[in-house]
């Protein structure tokens, strides 16, 4: 009976893993099947035109803008907040309240963030429909992800690392950036990679803050559309599934490249520390 239960549990694990991979392969395979024939040089690097399938270069630039600006703001704030909560703050009711609020922010629908961004960044601060308004809204969206993943990464660093470093005469700050943060870097990078996926996948919040202008942005205060918004609009307006799938392929490639770069940087940082 014990062997039967063991084989049954192992079979369930294999079935779950196979089902997960199969769903992923089916989704990605369908997107490539529907949109791959549209991928060429002019489609990727050409300017957008409503006639035909048009180019998506302005949308690619806008997407990279939002990713870069959102991460450059959210990453240091999120990491420093997590370091304070885990390493410096006295563990009590206030810290538990902050963690509860952070976890609650993770579950708020993105349309709510979009409405807040439209009211605060677009109207109150008078940024207008712009890339900077969308990026600041996305910063608020990904902050809870970075904070929570960084906290969990810091928890995995053994206490003996801290004690050994302090015993050698280093200060707490030196221990933090010489021992703790390098050891937690893989977990921190995981949070950043998850944030990249969240930023790239957002459409509702960007739709309400950046607008839908399908042109090359002149700067961060220009109105523009990202790849996800473009995919949504071409599907809604013309029902062009092939074009939406082709945009999806470009999105997948961008995410893979950014994830590879993040992993590469993490490995180089770890080598430099050792």
mmCIF file of C-alpha atoms in Angstrom:
data_model
loop_
_atom_site.group_PDB
_atom_site.id
_atom_site.type_symbol
_atom_site.label_atom_id
_atom_site.label_comp_id
_atom_site.label_asym_id
_atom_site.label_seq_id
_atom_site.Cartn_x
_atom_site.Cartn_y
_atom_site.Cartn_z
ATOM 1 C CA UNK A 1 0.000 0.000 0.000
ATOM 2 C CA UNK A 2 2.885 2.347 0.792
ATOM 3 C CA UNK A 3 4.462 1.724 -2.618
ATOM 4 C CA UNK A 4 1.104 2.260 -4.290
ATOM 5 C CA UNK A 5 0.690 5.655 -2.587
ATOM 6 C CA UNK A 6 4.248 6.584 -3.507
ATOM 7 C CA UNK A 7 3.700 5.692 -7.173
ATOM 8 C CA UNK A 8 0.329 7.482 -7.160
ATOM 9 C CA UNK A 9 1.850 10.675 -5.750
ATOM 10 C CA UNK A 10 4.744 10.526 -8.186
ATOM 11 C CA UNK A 11 2.315 10.019 -11.052
ATOM 12 C CA UNK A 12 0.309 13.066 -9.952
ATOM 13 C CA UNK A 13 3.483 15.149 -9.828
ATOM 14 C CA UNK A 14 4.523 14.063 -13.319
ATOM 15 C CA UNK A 15 1.003 14.636 -14.644
ATOM 16 C CA UNK A 16 0.895 18.148 -13.153
ATOM 17 C CA UNK A 17 4.297 19.023 -14.615
ATOM 18 C CA UNK A 18 3.331 17.610 -18.023
ATOM 19 C CA UNK A 19 0.017 19.482 -18.019
ATOM 20 C CA UNK A 20 1.736 22.769 -17.163
ATOM 21 C CA UNK A 21 4.337 22.389 -19.898
ATOM 22 C CA UNK A 22 1.709 21.220 -22.395
ATOM 23 C CA UNK A 23 -0.486 24.277 -21.790
ATOM 24 C CA UNK A 24 2.528 26.554 -22.224
ATOM 25 C CA UNK A 25 3.594 24.820 -25.444
ATOM 26 C CA UNK A 26 0.045 24.978 -26.839
ATOM 27 C CA UNK A 27 -0.334 28.708 -26.106
ATOM 28 C CA UNK A 28 3.089 29.696 -27.419
ATOM 29 C CA UNK A 29 2.790 27.315 -30.368
ATOM 30 C CA UNK A 30 -0.593 28.746 -31.370
ATOM 31 C CA UNK A 31 0.757 32.319 -31.189
ATOM 32 C CA UNK A 32 3.748 31.411 -33.368
ATOM 33 C CA UNK A 33 1.509 29.487 -35.801
ATOM 34 C CA UNK A 34 -0.872 32.418 -36.264
ATOM 35 C CA UNK A 35 1.623 35.280 -36.381
ATOM 36 C CA UNK A 36 5.012 33.990 -37.523
ATOM 37 C CA UNK A 37 4.428 34.655 -41.239
ATOM 38 C CA UNK A 38 4.077 38.397 -40.556
ATOM 39 C CA UNK A 39 7.464 38.683 -38.833
ATOM 40 C CA UNK A 40 9.988 40.406 -41.066
ATOM 41 C CA UNK A 41 12.374 43.365 -40.980
ATOM 42 C CA UNK A 42 9.798 45.940 -42.076
ATOM 43 C CA UNK A 43 7.252 44.689 -39.549
ATOM 44 C CA UNK A 44 9.653 45.050 -36.628
ATOM 45 C CA UNK A 45 11.589 48.181 -37.609
ATOM 46 C CA UNK A 46 9.056 49.992 -39.771
ATOM 47 C CA UNK A 47 6.851 52.915 -38.768
ATOM 48 C CA UNK A 48 3.234 52.179 -38.031
ATOM 49 C CA UNK A 49 0.678 52.522 -40.802
ATOM 50 C CA UNK A 50 -3.053 51.794 -40.442
ATOM 51 C CA UNK A 51 -3.014 50.382 -43.971
ATOM 52 C CA UNK A 52 -2.082 46.716 -44.029
ATOM 53 C CA UNK A 53 -0.252 45.244 -41.072
ATOM 54 C CA UNK A 54 2.084 48.224 -40.554
ATOM 55 C CA UNK A 55 5.259 48.398 -38.485
ATOM 56 C CA UNK A 56 5.553 48.176 -34.711
ATOM 57 C CA UNK A 57 8.877 49.911 -34.043
ATOM 58 C CA UNK A 58 7.268 52.894 -32.230
ATOM 59 C CA UNK A 59 5.425 50.461 -29.935
ATOM 60 C CA UNK A 60 8.635 48.525 -29.227
ATOM 61 C CA UNK A 61 10.431 51.752 -28.263
ATOM 62 C CA UNK A 62 7.525 52.788 -26.016
ATOM 63 C CA UNK A 63 7.506 49.367 -24.331
ATOM 64 C CA UNK A 64 11.247 49.557 -23.642
ATOM 65 C CA UNK A 65 10.803 53.098 -22.311
ATOM 66 C CA UNK A 66 8.161 51.988 -19.805
ATOM 67 C CA UNK A 67 10.183 48.952 -18.707
ATOM 68 C CA UNK A 68 13.366 50.974 -18.171
ATOM 69 C CA UNK A 69 11.760 53.924 -16.376
ATOM 70 C CA UNK A 70 9.546 51.736 -14.167
ATOM 71 C CA UNK A 71 12.408 49.475 -13.097
ATOM 72 C CA UNK A 72 14.896 52.282 -12.526
ATOM 73 C CA UNK A 73 12.421 53.847 -10.078
ATOM 74 C CA UNK A 74 10.860 50.739 -8.510
ATOM 75 C CA UNK A 75 13.989 48.582 -8.048
ATOM 76 C CA UNK A 76 15.987 50.775 -5.610
ATOM 77 C CA UNK A 77 12.853 51.784 -3.684
ATOM 78 C CA UNK A 78 11.630 48.194 -3.428
ATOM 79 C CA UNK A 79 15.006 46.737 -2.422
ATOM 80 C CA UNK A 80 15.663 49.448 0.189
ATOM 81 C CA UNK A 81 12.171 49.030 1.628
ATOM 82 C CA UNK A 82 12.657 45.268 1.892
ATOM 83 C CA UNK A 83 16.088 45.708 3.505
ATOM 84 C CA UNK A 84 14.628 48.059 6.100
ATOM 85 C CA UNK A 85 11.711 45.732 6.896
ATOM 86 C CA UNK A 86 13.911 42.644 7.163
ATOM 87 C CA UNK A 87 17.217 43.924 8.535
ATOM 88 C CA UNK A 88 16.556 47.151 10.439
ATOM 89 C CA UNK A 89 12.905 47.488 11.485
ATOM 90 C CA UNK A 90 11.813 46.206 14.867
ATOM 91 C CA UNK A 91 9.523 43.262 14.156
ATOM 92 C CA UNK A 92 6.199 44.310 15.595
ATOM 93 C CA UNK A 93 2.671 45.371 14.780
ATOM 94 C CA UNK A 94 3.700 48.207 12.451
ATOM 95 C CA UNK A 95 5.935 45.961 10.330
ATOM 96 C CA UNK A 96 3.198 43.321 10.132
ATOM 97 C CA UNK A 97 0.773 46.030 9.022
ATOM 98 C CA UNK A 98 3.180 47.189 6.304
ATOM 99 C CA UNK A 99 3.646 43.622 5.059
ATOM 100 C CA UNK A 100 -0.105 43.072 5.039
ATOM 101 C CA UNK A 101 -0.594 46.290 3.041
ATOM 102 C CA UNK A 102 2.111 45.215 0.573
ATOM 103 C CA UNK A 103 0.497 41.820 0.049
ATOM 104 C CA UNK A 104 -2.898 43.489 -0.383
ATOM 105 C CA UNK A 105 -1.512 45.805 -3.063
ATOM 106 C CA UNK A 106 -0.381 42.749 -5.037
ATOM 107 C CA UNK A 107 -3.968 41.577 -5.442
ATOM 108 C CA UNK A 108 -5.510 44.875 -6.576
ATOM 109 C CA UNK A 109 -6.697 44.759 -10.228
ATOM 110 C CA UNK A 110 -4.558 46.768 -12.620
ATOM 111 C CA UNK A 111 -7.553 48.806 -13.785
ATOM 112 C CA UNK A 112 -7.698 50.349 -10.288
ATOM 113 C CA UNK A 113 -4.058 51.376 -10.580
ATOM 114 C CA UNK A 114 -4.843 52.779 -14.015
ATOM 115 C CA UNK A 115 -7.690 54.878 -12.644
ATOM 116 C CA UNK A 116 -5.437 56.155 -9.863
ATOM 117 C CA UNK A 117 -2.705 56.998 -12.376
ATOM 118 C CA UNK A 118 -5.194 58.789 -14.620
ATOM 119 C CA UNK A 119 -6.462 60.891 -11.721
ATOM 120 C CA UNK A 120 -3.162 61.576 -9.933
ATOM 121 C CA UNK A 121 -0.352 61.535 -12.502
ATOM 122 C CA UNK A 122 -2.284 62.538 -15.622
ATOM 123 C CA UNK A 123 -4.698 65.107 -14.144
ATOM 124 C CA UNK A 124 -3.442 66.295 -10.748
ATOM 125 C CA UNK A 125 0.279 66.453 -11.563
ATOM 126 C CA UNK A 126 -0.569 67.518 -15.141
ATOM 127 C CA UNK A 127 1.713 64.993 -16.829
ATOM 128 C CA UNK A 128 -1.026 64.315 -19.363
ATOM 129 C CA UNK A 129 -1.310 61.072 -21.276
ATOM 130 C CA UNK A 130 2.384 60.248 -21.364
ATOM 131 C CA UNK A 131 5.028 57.587 -20.949
ATOM 132 C CA UNK A 132 6.139 59.021 -17.607
ATOM 133 C CA UNK A 133 2.584 58.840 -16.223
ATOM 134 C CA UNK A 134 2.294 55.214 -17.337
ATOM 135 C CA UNK A 135 5.750 54.355 -15.958
ATOM 136 C CA UNK A 136 4.984 55.850 -12.545
ATOM 137 C CA UNK A 137 1.721 53.912 -12.442
ATOM 138 C CA UNK A 138 3.565 50.708 -13.340
ATOM 139 C CA UNK A 139 6.122 51.492 -10.626
ATOM 140 C CA UNK A 140 3.355 51.352 -8.028
ATOM 141 C CA UNK A 141 2.111 48.068 -9.533
ATOM 142 C CA UNK A 142 5.472 46.248 -9.371
ATOM 143 C CA UNK A 143 6.711 47.666 -6.047
ATOM 144 C CA UNK A 144 4.897 45.025 -3.932
ATOM 145 C CA UNK A 145 6.393 42.243 -6.076
ATOM 146 C CA UNK A 146 9.947 43.544 -5.666
ATOM 147 C CA UNK A 147 9.514 44.173 -1.936
ATOM 148 C CA UNK A 148 8.095 40.732 -1.152
ATOM 149 C CA UNK A 149 10.556 38.753 -3.301
ATOM 150 C CA UNK A 150 13.500 40.723 -1.904
ATOM 151 C CA UNK A 151 12.320 40.091 1.650
ATOM 152 C CA UNK A 152 12.043 36.360 0.985
ATOM 153 C CA UNK A 153 15.496 36.368 -0.627
ATOM 154 C CA UNK A 154 16.986 38.102 2.432
ATOM 155 C CA UNK A 155 15.382 35.503 4.694
ATOM 156 C CA UNK A 156 17.220 32.710 2.870
ATOM 157 C CA UNK A 157 20.635 34.167 3.797
ATOM 158 C CA UNK A 158 21.874 32.175 6.829
ATOM 159 C CA UNK A 159 22.197 34.087 10.076
ATOM 160 C CA UNK A 160 25.735 32.710 10.406
ATOM 161 C CA UNK A 161 26.779 34.881 7.419
ATOM 162 C CA UNK A 162 25.737 37.987 9.319
ATOM 163 C CA UNK A 163 27.344 36.868 12.566
ATOM 164 C CA UNK A 164 30.598 35.861 10.867
ATOM 165 C CA UNK A 165 30.872 39.163 9.022
ATOM 166 C CA UNK A 166 30.187 41.218 12.143
ATOM 167 C CA UNK A 167 32.673 39.109 14.118
ATOM 168 C CA UNK A 168 35.402 40.134 11.652
ATOM 169 C CA UNK A 169 34.856 43.772 12.593
ATOM 170 C CA UNK A 170 32.711 44.989 9.714
ATOM 171 C CA UNK A 171 29.852 47.395 10.229
ATOM 172 C CA UNK A 172 26.231 46.438 9.669
ATOM 173 C CA UNK A 173 26.157 48.466 6.452
ATOM 174 C CA UNK A 174 29.296 46.724 5.137
ATOM 175 C CA UNK A 175 27.795 43.358 6.034
ATOM 176 C CA UNK A 176 24.659 44.327 4.163
ATOM 177 C CA UNK A 177 26.186 45.239 0.814
ATOM 178 C CA UNK A 178 29.229 42.916 0.969
ATOM 179 C CA UNK A 179 27.617 39.726 2.311
ATOM 180 C CA UNK A 180 23.830 39.774 2.550
ATOM 181 C CA UNK A 181 22.824 41.439 -0.726
ATOM 182 C CA UNK A 182 25.236 39.416 -2.919
ATOM 183 C CA UNK A 183 23.966 36.189 -1.323
ATOM 184 C CA UNK A 184 20.350 37.230 -1.883
ATOM 185 C CA UNK A 185 20.952 38.492 -5.437
ATOM 186 C CA UNK A 186 19.420 35.478 -7.259
ATOM 187 C CA UNK A 187 16.154 35.945 -5.366
ATOM 188 C CA UNK A 188 16.203 39.691 -5.910
ATOM 189 C CA UNK A 189 16.760 39.149 -9.638
ATOM 190 C CA UNK A 190 13.794 36.777 -9.689
ATOM 191 C CA UNK A 191 11.594 39.584 -8.378
ATOM 192 C CA UNK A 192 12.914 41.957 -11.028
ATOM 193 C CA UNK A 193 12.269 39.387 -13.758
ATOM 194 C CA UNK A 194 8.706 38.913 -12.490
ATOM 195 C CA UNK A 195 8.319 42.694 -12.529
ATOM 196 C CA UNK A 196 9.452 42.856 -16.159
ATOM 197 C CA UNK A 197 6.775 40.339 -17.085
ATOM 198 C CA UNK A 198 4.158 42.324 -15.160
ATOM 199 C CA UNK A 199 5.159 45.586 -16.849
ATOM 200 C CA UNK A 200 5.183 44.100 -20.336
ATOM 201 C CA UNK A 201 1.843 42.388 -19.801
ATOM 202 C CA UNK A 202 -0.045 45.439 -18.522
ATOM 203 C CA UNK A 203 -2.589 47.017 -20.850
ATOM 204 C CA UNK A 204 -5.426 48.553 -18.802
ATOM 205 C CA UNK A 205 -3.185 50.786 -16.667
ATOM 206 C CA UNK A 206 -1.167 51.924 -19.697
ATOM 207 C CA UNK A 207 -4.297 52.474 -21.764
ATOM 208 C CA UNK A 208 -5.564 54.971 -19.168
ATOM 209 C CA UNK A 209 -2.265 56.787 -18.582
ATOM 210 C CA UNK A 210 -0.124 56.634 -21.741
ATOM 211 C CA UNK A 211 -2.844 56.842 -24.371
ATOM 212 C CA UNK A 212 -2.987 55.099 -27.750
ATOM 213 C CA UNK A 213 -0.900 57.263 -30.081
ATOM 214 C CA UNK A 214 0.786 54.910 -32.575
ATOM 215 C CA UNK A 215 3.802 57.110 -33.299
ATOM 216 C CA UNK A 216 7.416 57.344 -32.257
ATOM 217 C CA UNK A 217 7.526 59.165 -28.887
ATOM 218 C CA UNK A 218 9.520 62.407 -28.749
ATOM 219 C CA UNK A 219 10.258 61.893 -25.059
ATOM 220 C CA UNK A 220 8.877 60.601 -21.791
ATOM 221 C CA UNK A 221 6.131 63.240 -21.820
ATOM 222 C CA UNK A 222 4.770 62.048 -25.154
ATOM 223 C CA UNK A 223 1.605 60.003 -25.486
ATOM 224 C CA UNK A 224 2.232 56.590 -27.007
ATOM 225 C CA UNK A 225 1.082 52.978 -27.037
ATOM 226 C CA UNK A 226 2.919 49.847 -25.931
ATOM 227 C CA UNK A 227 2.907 46.465 -27.643
ATOM 228 C CA UNK A 228 0.183 45.055 -25.395
ATOM 229 C CA UNK A 229 -2.095 48.039 -25.979
ATOM 230 C CA UNK A 230 -1.401 47.802 -29.715
ATOM 231 C CA UNK A 231 -2.270 44.105 -29.702
ATOM 232 C CA UNK A 232 -5.507 44.817 -27.856
ATOM 233 C CA UNK A 233 -6.502 47.670 -30.187
ATOM 234 C CA UNK A 234 -5.872 45.822 -33.464
ATOM 235 C CA UNK A 235 -7.874 42.878 -32.139
ATOM 236 C CA UNK A 236 -10.743 45.097 -30.995
ATOM 237 C CA UNK A 237 -10.872 47.424 -33.989
ATOM 238 C CA UNK A 238 -10.139 45.130 -36.926
ATOM 239 C CA UNK A 239 -10.211 41.625 -35.451
ATOM 240 C CA UNK A 240 -6.759 40.941 -36.916
ATOM 241 C CA UNK A 241 -5.707 37.935 -34.851
ATOM 242 C CA UNK A 242 -2.621 37.313 -36.974
ATOM 243 C CA UNK A 243 -1.266 40.795 -36.309
ATOM 244 C CA UNK A 244 -2.002 40.482 -32.586
ATOM 245 C CA UNK A 245 -0.212 37.108 -32.549
ATOM 246 C CA UNK A 246 2.796 38.613 -34.354
ATOM 247 C CA UNK A 247 2.972 41.347 -31.714
ATOM 248 C CA UNK A 248 2.779 38.602 -29.082
ATOM 249 C CA UNK A 249 5.786 36.855 -30.629
ATOM 250 C CA UNK A 250 7.812 40.066 -30.399
ATOM 251 C CA UNK A 251 6.757 40.454 -26.763
ATOM 252 C CA UNK A 252 7.875 36.908 -25.949
ATOM 253 C CA UNK A 253 11.267 37.510 -27.570
ATOM 254 C CA UNK A 254 11.739 40.807 -25.681
ATOM 255 C CA UNK A 255 10.931 39.136 -22.352
ATOM 256 C CA UNK A 256 13.349 36.267 -23.081
ATOM 257 C CA UNK A 257 16.144 38.705 -23.976
ATOM 258 C CA UNK A 258 15.587 40.835 -20.861
ATOM 259 C CA UNK A 259 15.447 37.745 -18.632
ATOM 260 C CA UNK A 260 18.681 36.460 -20.171
ATOM 261 C CA UNK A 261 20.374 39.821 -19.557
ATOM 262 C CA UNK A 262 19.169 39.888 -15.948
ATOM 263 C CA UNK A 263 20.486 36.369 -15.330
ATOM 264 C CA UNK A 264 23.804 37.203 -17.012
ATOM 265 C CA UNK A 265 24.247 40.326 -14.879
ATOM 266 C CA UNK A 266 23.437 38.334 -11.735
ATOM 267 C CA UNK A 267 26.105 35.739 -12.544
ATOM 268 C CA UNK A 268 28.694 38.427 -13.266
ATOM 269 C CA UNK A 269 27.923 40.175 -9.982
ATOM 270 C CA UNK A 270 28.283 36.906 -8.055
ATOM 271 C CA UNK A 271 31.638 36.211 -9.722
ATOM 272 C CA UNK A 272 32.832 39.707 -8.929
ATOM 273 C CA UNK A 273 31.933 39.263 -5.270
ATOM 274 C CA UNK A 274 33.830 36.022 -4.995
#
